[in-house]
N, CA, C and O of each residue as an XYZ file, in Angstrom:
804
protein
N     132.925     67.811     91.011
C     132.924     67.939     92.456
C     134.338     68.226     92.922
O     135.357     67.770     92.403
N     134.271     69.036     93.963
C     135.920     69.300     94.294
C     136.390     68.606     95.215
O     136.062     68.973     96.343
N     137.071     67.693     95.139
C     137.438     66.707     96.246
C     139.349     66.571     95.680
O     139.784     66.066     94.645
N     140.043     67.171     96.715
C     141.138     66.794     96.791
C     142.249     65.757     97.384
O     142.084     65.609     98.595
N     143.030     65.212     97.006
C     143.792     63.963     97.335
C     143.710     63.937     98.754
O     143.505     62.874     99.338
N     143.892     65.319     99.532
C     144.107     65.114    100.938
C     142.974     65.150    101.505
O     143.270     64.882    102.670
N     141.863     65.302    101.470
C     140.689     64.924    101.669
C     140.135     63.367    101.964
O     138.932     63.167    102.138
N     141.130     62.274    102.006
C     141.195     60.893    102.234
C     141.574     60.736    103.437
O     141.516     59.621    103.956
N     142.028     61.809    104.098
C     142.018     61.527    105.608
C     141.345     61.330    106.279
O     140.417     62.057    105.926
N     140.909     60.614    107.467
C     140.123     60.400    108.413
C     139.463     61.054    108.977
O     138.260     60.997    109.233
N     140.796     62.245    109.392
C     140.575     63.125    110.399
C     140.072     64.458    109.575
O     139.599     65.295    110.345
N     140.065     64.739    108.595
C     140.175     65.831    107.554
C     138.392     65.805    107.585
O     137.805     64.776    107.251
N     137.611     67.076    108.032
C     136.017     67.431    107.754
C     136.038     67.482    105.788
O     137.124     67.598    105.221
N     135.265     67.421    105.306
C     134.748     67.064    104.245
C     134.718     68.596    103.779
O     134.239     69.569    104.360
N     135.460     68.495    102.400
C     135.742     69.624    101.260
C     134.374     70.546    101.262
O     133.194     70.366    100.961
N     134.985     71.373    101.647
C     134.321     73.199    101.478
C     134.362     73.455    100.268
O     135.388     73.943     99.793
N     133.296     73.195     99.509
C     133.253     73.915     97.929
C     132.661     75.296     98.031
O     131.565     75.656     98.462
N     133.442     75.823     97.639
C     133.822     77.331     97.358
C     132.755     78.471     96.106
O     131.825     77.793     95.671
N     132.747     79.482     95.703
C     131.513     79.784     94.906
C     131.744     79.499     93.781
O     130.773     79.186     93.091
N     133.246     79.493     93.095
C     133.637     78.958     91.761
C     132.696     77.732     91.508
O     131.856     77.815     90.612
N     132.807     76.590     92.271
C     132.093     75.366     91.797
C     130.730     75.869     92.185
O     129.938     75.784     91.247
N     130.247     76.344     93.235
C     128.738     75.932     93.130
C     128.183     76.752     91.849
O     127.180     76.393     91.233
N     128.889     77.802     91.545
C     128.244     78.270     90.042
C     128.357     77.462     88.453
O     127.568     77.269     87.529
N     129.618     77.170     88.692
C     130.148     75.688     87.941
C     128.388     74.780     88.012
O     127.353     74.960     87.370
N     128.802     73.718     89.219
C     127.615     72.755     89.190
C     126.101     73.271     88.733
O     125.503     72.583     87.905
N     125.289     74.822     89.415
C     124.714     75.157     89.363
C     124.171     75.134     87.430
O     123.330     74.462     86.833
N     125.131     76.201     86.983
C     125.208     76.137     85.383
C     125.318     75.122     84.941
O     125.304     75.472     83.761
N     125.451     73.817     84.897
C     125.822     72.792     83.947
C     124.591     72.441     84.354
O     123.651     72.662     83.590
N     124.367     71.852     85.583
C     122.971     71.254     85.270
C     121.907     71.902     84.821
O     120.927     71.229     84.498
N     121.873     73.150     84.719
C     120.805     74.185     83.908
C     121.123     73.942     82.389
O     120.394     73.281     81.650
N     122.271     74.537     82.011
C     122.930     74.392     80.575
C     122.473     72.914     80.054
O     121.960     72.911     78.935
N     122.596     71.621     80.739
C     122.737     70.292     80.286
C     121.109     69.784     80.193
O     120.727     68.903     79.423
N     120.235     70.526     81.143
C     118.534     70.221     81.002
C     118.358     71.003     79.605
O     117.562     70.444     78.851
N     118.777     71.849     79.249
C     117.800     72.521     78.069
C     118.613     71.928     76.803
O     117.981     71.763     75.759
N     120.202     71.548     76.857
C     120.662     71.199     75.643
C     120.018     69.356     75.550
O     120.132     68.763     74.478
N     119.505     68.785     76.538
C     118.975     67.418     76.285
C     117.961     67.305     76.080
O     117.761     66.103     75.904
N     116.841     68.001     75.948
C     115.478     68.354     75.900
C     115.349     69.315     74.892
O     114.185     69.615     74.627
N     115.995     69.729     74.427
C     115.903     70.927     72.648
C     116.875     69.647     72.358
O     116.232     69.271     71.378
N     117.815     68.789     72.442
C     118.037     68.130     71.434
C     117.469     66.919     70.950
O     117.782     66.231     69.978
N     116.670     66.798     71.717
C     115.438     65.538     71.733
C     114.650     65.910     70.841
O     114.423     65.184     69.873
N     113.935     67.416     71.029
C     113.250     68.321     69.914
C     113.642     68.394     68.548
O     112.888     68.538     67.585
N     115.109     68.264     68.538
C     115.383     68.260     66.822
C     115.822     67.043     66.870
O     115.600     66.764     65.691
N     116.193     66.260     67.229
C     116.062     63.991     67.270
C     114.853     64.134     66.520
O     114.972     63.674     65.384
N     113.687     64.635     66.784
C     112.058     64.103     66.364
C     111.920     64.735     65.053
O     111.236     64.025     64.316
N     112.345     65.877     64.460
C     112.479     66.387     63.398
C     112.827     65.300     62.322
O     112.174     64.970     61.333
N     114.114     64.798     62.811
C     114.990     63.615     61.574
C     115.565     62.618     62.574
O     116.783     62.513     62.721
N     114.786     61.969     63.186
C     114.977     60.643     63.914
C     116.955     60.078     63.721
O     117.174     59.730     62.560
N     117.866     60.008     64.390
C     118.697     59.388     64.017
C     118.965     57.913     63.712
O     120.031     57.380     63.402
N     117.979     57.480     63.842
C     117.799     55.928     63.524
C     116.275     55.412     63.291
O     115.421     55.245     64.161
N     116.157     55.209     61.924
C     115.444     54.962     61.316
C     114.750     55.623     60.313
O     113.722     55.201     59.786
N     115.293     56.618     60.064
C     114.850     58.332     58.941
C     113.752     58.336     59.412
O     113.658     57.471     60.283
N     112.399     59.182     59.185
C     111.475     60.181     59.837
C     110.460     58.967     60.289
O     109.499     59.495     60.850
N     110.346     57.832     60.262
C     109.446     57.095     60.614
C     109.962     56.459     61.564
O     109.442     55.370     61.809
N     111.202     56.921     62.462
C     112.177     56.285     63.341
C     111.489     56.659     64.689
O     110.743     57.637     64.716
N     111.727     55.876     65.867
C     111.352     56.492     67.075
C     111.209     57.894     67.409
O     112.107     58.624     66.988
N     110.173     58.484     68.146
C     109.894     59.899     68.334
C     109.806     59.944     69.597
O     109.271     58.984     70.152
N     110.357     61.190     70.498
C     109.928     61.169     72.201
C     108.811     61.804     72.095
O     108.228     62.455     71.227
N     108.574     61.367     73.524
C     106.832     62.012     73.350
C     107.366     63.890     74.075
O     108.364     64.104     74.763
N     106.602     64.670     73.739
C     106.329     66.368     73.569
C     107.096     66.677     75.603
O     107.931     67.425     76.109
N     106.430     65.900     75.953
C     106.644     66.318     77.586
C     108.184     66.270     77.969
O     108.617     66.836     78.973
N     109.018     65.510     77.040
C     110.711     65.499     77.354
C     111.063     66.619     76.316
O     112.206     67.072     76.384
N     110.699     66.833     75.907
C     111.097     68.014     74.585
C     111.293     69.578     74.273
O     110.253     69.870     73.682
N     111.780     70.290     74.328
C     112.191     71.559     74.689
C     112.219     72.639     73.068
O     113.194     72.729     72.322
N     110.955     73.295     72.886
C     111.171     74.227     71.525
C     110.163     73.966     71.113
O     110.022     74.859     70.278
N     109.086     73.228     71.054
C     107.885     72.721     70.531
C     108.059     72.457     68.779
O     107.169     71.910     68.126
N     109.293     72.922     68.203
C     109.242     72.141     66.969
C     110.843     72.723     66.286
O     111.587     73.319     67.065
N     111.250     72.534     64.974
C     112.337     72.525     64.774
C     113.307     73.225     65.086
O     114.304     72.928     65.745
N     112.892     74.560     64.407
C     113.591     75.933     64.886
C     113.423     76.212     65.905
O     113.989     77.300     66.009
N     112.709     75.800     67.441
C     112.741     76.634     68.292
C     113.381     75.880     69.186
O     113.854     76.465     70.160
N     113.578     74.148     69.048
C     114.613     73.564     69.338
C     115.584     73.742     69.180
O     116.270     73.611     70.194
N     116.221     74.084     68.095
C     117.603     74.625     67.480
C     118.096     75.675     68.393
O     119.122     75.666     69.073
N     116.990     76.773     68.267
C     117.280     77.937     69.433
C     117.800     77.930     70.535
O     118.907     78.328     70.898
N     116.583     77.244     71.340
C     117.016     76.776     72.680
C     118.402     76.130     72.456
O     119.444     76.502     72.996
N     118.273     75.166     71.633
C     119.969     74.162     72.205
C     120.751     75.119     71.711
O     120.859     75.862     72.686
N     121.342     75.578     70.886
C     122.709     76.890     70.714
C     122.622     77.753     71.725
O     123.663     78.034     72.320
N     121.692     78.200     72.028
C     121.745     79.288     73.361
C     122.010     78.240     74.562
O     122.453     78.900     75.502
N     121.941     77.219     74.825
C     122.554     76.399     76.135
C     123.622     75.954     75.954
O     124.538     75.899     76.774
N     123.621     75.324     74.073
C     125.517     75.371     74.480
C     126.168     76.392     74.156
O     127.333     76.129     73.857
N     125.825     77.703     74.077
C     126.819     78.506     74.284
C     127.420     78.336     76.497
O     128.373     77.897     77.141
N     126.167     78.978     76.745
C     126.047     78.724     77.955
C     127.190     77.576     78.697
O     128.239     77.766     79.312
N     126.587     76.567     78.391
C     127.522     75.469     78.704
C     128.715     75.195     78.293
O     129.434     74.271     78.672
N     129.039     76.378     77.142
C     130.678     76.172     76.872
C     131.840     77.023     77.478
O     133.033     76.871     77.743
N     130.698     78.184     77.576
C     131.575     79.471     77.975
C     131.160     79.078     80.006
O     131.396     79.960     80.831
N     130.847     78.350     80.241
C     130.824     77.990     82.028
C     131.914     77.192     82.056
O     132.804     77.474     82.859
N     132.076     75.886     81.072
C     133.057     74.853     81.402
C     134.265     75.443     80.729
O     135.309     74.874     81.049
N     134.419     76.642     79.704
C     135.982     76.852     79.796
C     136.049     77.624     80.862
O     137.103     77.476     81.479
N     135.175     78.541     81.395
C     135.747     79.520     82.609
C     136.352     78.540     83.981
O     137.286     78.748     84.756
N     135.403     77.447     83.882
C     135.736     76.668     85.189
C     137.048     75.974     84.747
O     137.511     75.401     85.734
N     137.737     75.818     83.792
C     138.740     75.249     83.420
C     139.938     76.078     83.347
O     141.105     75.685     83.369
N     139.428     77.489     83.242
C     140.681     78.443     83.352
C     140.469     77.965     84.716
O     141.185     77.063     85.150
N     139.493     78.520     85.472
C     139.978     78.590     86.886
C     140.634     77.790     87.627
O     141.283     78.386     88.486
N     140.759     76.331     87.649
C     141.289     75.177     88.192
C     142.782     75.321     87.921
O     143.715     75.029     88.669
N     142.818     75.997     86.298
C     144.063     75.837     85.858
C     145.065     76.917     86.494
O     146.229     76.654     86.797
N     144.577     77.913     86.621
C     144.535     79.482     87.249
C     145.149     78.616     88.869
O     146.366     78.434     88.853
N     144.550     78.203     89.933
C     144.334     77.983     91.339
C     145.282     76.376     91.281
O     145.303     75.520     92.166
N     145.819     76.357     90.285
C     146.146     74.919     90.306
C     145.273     73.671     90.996
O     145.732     72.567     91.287
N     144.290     73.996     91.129
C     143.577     72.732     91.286
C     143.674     71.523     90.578
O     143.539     70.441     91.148
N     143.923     71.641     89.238
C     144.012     70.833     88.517
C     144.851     69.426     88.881
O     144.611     68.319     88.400
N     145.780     69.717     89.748
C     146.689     68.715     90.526
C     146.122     67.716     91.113
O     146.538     66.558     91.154
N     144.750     68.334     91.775
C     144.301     67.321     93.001
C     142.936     66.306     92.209
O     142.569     65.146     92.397
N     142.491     67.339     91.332
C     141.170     66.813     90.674
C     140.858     65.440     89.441
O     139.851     64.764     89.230
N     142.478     65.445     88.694
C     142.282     64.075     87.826
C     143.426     62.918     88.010
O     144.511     62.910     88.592
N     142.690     61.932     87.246
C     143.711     60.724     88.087
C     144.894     60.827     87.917
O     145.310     61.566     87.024
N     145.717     60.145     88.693
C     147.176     60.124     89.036
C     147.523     58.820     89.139
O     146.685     57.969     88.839
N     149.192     58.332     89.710
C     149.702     57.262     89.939
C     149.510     56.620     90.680
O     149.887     55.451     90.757
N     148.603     57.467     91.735
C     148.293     56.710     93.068
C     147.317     56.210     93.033
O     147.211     55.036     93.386
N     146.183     56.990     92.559
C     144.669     56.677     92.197
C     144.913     55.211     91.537
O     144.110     54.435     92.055
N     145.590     54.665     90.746
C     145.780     53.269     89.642
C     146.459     52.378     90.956
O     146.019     51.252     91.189
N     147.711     53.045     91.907
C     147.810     52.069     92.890
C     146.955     51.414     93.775
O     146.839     50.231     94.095
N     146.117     52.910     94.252
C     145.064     52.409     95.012
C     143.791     51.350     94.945
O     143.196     50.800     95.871
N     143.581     51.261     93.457
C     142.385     50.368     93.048
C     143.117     48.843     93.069
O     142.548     47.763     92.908
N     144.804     49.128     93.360
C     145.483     47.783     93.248
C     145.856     46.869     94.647
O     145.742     45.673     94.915
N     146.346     48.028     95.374
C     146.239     47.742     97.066
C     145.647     47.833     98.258
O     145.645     47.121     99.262
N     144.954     49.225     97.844
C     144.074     49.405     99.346
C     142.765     48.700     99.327
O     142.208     48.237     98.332
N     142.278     48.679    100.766
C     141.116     48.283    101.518
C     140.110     49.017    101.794
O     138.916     48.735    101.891
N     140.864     50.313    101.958
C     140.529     51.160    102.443
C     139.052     52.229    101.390
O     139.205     53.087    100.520
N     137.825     51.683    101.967
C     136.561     52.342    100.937
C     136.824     53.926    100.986
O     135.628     54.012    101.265
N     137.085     54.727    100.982
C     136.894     55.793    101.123
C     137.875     56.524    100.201
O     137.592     57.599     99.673
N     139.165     55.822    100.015
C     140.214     55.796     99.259
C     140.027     55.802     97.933
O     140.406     56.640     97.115
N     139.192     54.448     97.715
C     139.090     53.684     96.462
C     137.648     54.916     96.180
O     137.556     55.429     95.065
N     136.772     55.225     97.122
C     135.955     55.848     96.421
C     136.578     57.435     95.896
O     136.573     57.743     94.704
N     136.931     58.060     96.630
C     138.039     59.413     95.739
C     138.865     58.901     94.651
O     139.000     59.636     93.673
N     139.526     57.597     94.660
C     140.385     57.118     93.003
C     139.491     57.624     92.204
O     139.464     58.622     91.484
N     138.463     56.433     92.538
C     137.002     56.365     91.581
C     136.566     57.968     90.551
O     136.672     58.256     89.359
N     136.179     58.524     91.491
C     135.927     59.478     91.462
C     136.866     60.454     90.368
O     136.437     61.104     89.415
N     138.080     60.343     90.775
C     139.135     61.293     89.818
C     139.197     60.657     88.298
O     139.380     61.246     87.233
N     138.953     59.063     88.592
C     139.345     58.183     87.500
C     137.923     58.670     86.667
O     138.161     58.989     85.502
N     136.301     58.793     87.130
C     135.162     59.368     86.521
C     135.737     60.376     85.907
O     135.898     60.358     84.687
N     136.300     61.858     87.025
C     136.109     62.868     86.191
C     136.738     63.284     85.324
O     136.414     64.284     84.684
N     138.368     62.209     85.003
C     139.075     62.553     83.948
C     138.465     61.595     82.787
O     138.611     61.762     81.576
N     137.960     60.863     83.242
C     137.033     60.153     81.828
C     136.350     61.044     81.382
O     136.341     61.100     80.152
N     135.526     62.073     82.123
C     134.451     62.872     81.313
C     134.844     63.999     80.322
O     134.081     64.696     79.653
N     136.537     64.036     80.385
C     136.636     65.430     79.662
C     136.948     64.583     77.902
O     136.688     65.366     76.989
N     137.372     63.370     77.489
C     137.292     63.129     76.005
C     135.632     62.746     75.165
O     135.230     62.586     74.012
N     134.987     62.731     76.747
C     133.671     63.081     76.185
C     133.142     63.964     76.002
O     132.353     64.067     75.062
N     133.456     65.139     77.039
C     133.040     66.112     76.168
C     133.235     67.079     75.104
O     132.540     67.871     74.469
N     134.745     66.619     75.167
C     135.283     66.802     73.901
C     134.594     66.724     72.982
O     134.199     67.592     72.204
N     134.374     65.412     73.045
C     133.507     64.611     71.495
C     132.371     65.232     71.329
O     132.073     65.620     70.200
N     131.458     65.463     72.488
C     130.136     65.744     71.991
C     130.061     67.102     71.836
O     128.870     67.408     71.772
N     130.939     68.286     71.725
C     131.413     69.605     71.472
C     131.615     69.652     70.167
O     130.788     70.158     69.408
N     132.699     69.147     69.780
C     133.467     69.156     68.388
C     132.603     68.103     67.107
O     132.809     68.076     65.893
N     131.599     67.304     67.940
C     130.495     67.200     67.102
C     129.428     67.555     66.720
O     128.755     67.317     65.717
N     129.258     68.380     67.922
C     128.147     69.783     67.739
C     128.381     70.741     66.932
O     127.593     71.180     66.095
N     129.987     71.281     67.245
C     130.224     72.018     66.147
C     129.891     71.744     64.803
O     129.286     72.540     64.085
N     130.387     70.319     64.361
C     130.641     69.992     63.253
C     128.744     70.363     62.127
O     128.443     70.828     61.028
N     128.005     69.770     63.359
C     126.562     69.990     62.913
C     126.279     71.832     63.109
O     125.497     72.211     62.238
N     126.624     72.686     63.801
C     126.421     73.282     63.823
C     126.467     74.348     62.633
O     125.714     75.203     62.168
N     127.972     73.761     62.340
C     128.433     74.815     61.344
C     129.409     74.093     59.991
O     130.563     74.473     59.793
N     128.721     72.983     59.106
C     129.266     72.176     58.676
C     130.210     73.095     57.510
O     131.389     72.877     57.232
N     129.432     74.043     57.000
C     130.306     74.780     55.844
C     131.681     75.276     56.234
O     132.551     75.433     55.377
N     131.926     75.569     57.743
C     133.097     75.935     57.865
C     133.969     75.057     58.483
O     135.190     75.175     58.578
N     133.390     74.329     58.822
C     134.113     72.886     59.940
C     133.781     71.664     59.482
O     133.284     70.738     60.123
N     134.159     71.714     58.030
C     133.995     70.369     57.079
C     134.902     69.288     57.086
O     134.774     68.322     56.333
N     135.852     69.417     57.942
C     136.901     68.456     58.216
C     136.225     67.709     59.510
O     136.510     66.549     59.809
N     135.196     68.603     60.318
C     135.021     67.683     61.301
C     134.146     66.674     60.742
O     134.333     65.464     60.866
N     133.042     67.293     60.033
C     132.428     66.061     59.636
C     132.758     64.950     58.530
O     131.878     64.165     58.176
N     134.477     64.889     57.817
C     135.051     64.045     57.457
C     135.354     63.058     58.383
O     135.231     61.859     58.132
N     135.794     63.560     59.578
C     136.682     62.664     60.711
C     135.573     61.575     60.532
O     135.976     60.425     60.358
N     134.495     61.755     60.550
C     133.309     61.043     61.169
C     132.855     60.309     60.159
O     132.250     59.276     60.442
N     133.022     60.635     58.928
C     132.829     59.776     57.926
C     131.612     60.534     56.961
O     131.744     60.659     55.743
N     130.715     60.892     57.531
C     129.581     61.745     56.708
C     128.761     62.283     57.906
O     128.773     62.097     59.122
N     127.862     63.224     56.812
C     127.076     63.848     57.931
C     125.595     62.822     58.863
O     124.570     63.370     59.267
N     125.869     61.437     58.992
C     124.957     60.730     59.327
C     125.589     60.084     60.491
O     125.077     59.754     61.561
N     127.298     59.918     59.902
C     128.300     59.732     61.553
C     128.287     60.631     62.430
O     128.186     60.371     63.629
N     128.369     61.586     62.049
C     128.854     62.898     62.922
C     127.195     62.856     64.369
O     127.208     62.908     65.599
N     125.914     62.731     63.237
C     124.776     62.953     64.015
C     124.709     61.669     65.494
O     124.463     61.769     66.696
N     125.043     60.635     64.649
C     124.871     59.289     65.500
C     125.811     59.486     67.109
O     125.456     59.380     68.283
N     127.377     59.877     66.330
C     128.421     59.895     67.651
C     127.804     61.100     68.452
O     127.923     60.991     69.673
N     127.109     62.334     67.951
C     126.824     63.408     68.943
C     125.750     62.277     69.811
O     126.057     61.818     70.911
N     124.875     62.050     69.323
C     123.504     61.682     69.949
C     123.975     60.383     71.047
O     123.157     59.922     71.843
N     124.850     60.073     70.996
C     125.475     58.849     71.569
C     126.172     59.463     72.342
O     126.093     59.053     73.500
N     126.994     60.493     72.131
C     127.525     61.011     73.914
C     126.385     61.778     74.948
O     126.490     62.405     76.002
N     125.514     61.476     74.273
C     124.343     62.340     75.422
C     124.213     61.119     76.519
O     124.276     61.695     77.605
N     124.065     59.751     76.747
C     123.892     58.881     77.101
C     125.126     58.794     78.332
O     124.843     58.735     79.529
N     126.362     58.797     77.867
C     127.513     58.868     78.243
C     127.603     59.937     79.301
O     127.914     59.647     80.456
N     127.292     61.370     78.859
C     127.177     62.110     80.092
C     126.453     62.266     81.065
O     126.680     62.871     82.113
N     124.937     61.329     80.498
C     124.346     61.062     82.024
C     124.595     60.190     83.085
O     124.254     60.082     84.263
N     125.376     59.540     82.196
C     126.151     58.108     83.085
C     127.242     58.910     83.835
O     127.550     58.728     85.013
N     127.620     59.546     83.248
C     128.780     60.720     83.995
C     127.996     61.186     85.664
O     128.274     60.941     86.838
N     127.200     61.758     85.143
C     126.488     62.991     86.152
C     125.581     62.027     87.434
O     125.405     62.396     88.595
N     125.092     60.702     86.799
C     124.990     59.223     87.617
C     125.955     59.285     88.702
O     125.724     59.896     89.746
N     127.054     58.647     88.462
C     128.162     58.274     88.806
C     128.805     59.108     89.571
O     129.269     58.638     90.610
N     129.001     60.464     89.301
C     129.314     61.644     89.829
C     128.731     61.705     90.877
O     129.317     61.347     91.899
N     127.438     62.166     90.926
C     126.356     61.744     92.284
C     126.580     60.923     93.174
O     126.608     61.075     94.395
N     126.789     59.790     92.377
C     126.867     58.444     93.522
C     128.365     58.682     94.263
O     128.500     58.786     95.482
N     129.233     58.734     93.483
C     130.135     58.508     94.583
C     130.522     59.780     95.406
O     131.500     59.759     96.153
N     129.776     60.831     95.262
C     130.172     62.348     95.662
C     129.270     62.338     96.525
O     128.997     63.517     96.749
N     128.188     61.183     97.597
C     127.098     61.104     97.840
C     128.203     60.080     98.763
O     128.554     60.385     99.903
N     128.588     59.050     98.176
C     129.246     57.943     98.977
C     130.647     58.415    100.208
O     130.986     58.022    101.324
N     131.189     59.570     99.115
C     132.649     59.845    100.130
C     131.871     61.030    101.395
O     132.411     61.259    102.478
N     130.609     61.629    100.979
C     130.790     62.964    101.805
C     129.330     62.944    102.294
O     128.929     63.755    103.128
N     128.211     61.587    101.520
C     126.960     62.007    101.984
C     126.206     63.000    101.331
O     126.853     63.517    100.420
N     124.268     63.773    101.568
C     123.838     64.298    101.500
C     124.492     65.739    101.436
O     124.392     66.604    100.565
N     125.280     65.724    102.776
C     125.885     67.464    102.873
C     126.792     67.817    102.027
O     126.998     69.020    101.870
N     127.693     66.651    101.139
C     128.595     67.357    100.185
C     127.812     67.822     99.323
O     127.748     68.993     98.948
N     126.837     66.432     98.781
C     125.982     67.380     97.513
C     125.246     68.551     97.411
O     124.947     69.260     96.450
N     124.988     68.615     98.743
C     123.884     70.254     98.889
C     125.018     71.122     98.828
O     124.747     72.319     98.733
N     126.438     70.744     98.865
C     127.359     71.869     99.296
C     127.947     72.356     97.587
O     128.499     73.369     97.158
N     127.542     71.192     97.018
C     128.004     71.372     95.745
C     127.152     72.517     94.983
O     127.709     73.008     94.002
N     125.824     73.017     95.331
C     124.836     74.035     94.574
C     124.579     74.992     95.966
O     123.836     75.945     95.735
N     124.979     74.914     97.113
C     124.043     76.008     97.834
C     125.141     75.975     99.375
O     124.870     76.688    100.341
């Protein structure tokens, strides 16, 4: 969500998101429905906990109707979803946005002194969205690692074997919905209904 430091003003109308983000927001939540639902599809293939007699989702959360067409679907969304979140990352970096969008010195003061809700909810907020980028780190560079183990065999050392590597991917899926939770809520709390519609449309 684009919410900048000076945007804590009183008097300041509530951040104009621009077409960069609403295509941003738009794509991820498209990209992030089909890579959680084709990866649920190959979860049921080889259960990550408990080998093939391990919990199964039922067909209606599931995306590919069986191994390979799960596989499909999810590489074609995270391509999708990789090549959206580096473009949106040049761009911030490009427009310097990047200044206003992750936490800072003040954001850590503010959760220490102010009163002020509106404050503490933008900290919040910056303090969320710089948490979300070593997650998605992780659940990238562990995708890779499954993706393409013959050539990116060091990633799945980091992890210990190819049974770590599966567990830590499947475990940041959890993490980024708590992200996209949280995101909502307080992007809902500083600006209301109209920021979020402003965020896709």
């Amino acid at each position: 969500m684009d919410i900048d430091r000076n945007s804590t003003r009183k008097t300041q109308k509530l951040p104009k998101q621009d077409l960069a983000v609403k295509i941003f927001h738009s794509l991820n939540i498209v990209s992030l429905f089909l890579m959680i639902t084709s990866g649920l599809q190959i979860y049921n293939a080889n259960p990550v906990f408990g080998g093939r007699g391990g919990l199964h989702i039922p067909p209606i959360f599931t995306l590919g109707a069986w191994l390979a067409g799960g596989r499909h679907w999810h590489f074609a969304a995270m391509w999708l979803f990789s090549v959206n979140l580096f473009s949106y990352g040049m761009y911030i970096l490009l427009t310097r946005r990047w200044q206003h969008r992750f936490v800072g010195n003040n954001d850590i003061k503010a959760l220490q002194k102010t009163d002020n809700i509106k404050r503490l909810t933008y900290s919040w907020h910056r303090i969320v969205y710089t948490a979300i980028i070593p997650i998605l780190l992780l659940a990238t560079f562990t995708g890779m690692g499954m993706y393409k183990p013959a050539q990116f065999p060091w990633l799945v050392d980091i992890f210990g074997n190819w049974q770590g590597l599966r567990i830590v991917h499947f475990a940041s899926v959890p993490l980024i919905i708590i992200f996209v939770v949280i995101h909502w809520q307080l992007g809902k709390r500083a600006g209301g209904d109209k920021l979020i519609e402003s965020m896709f449309w």
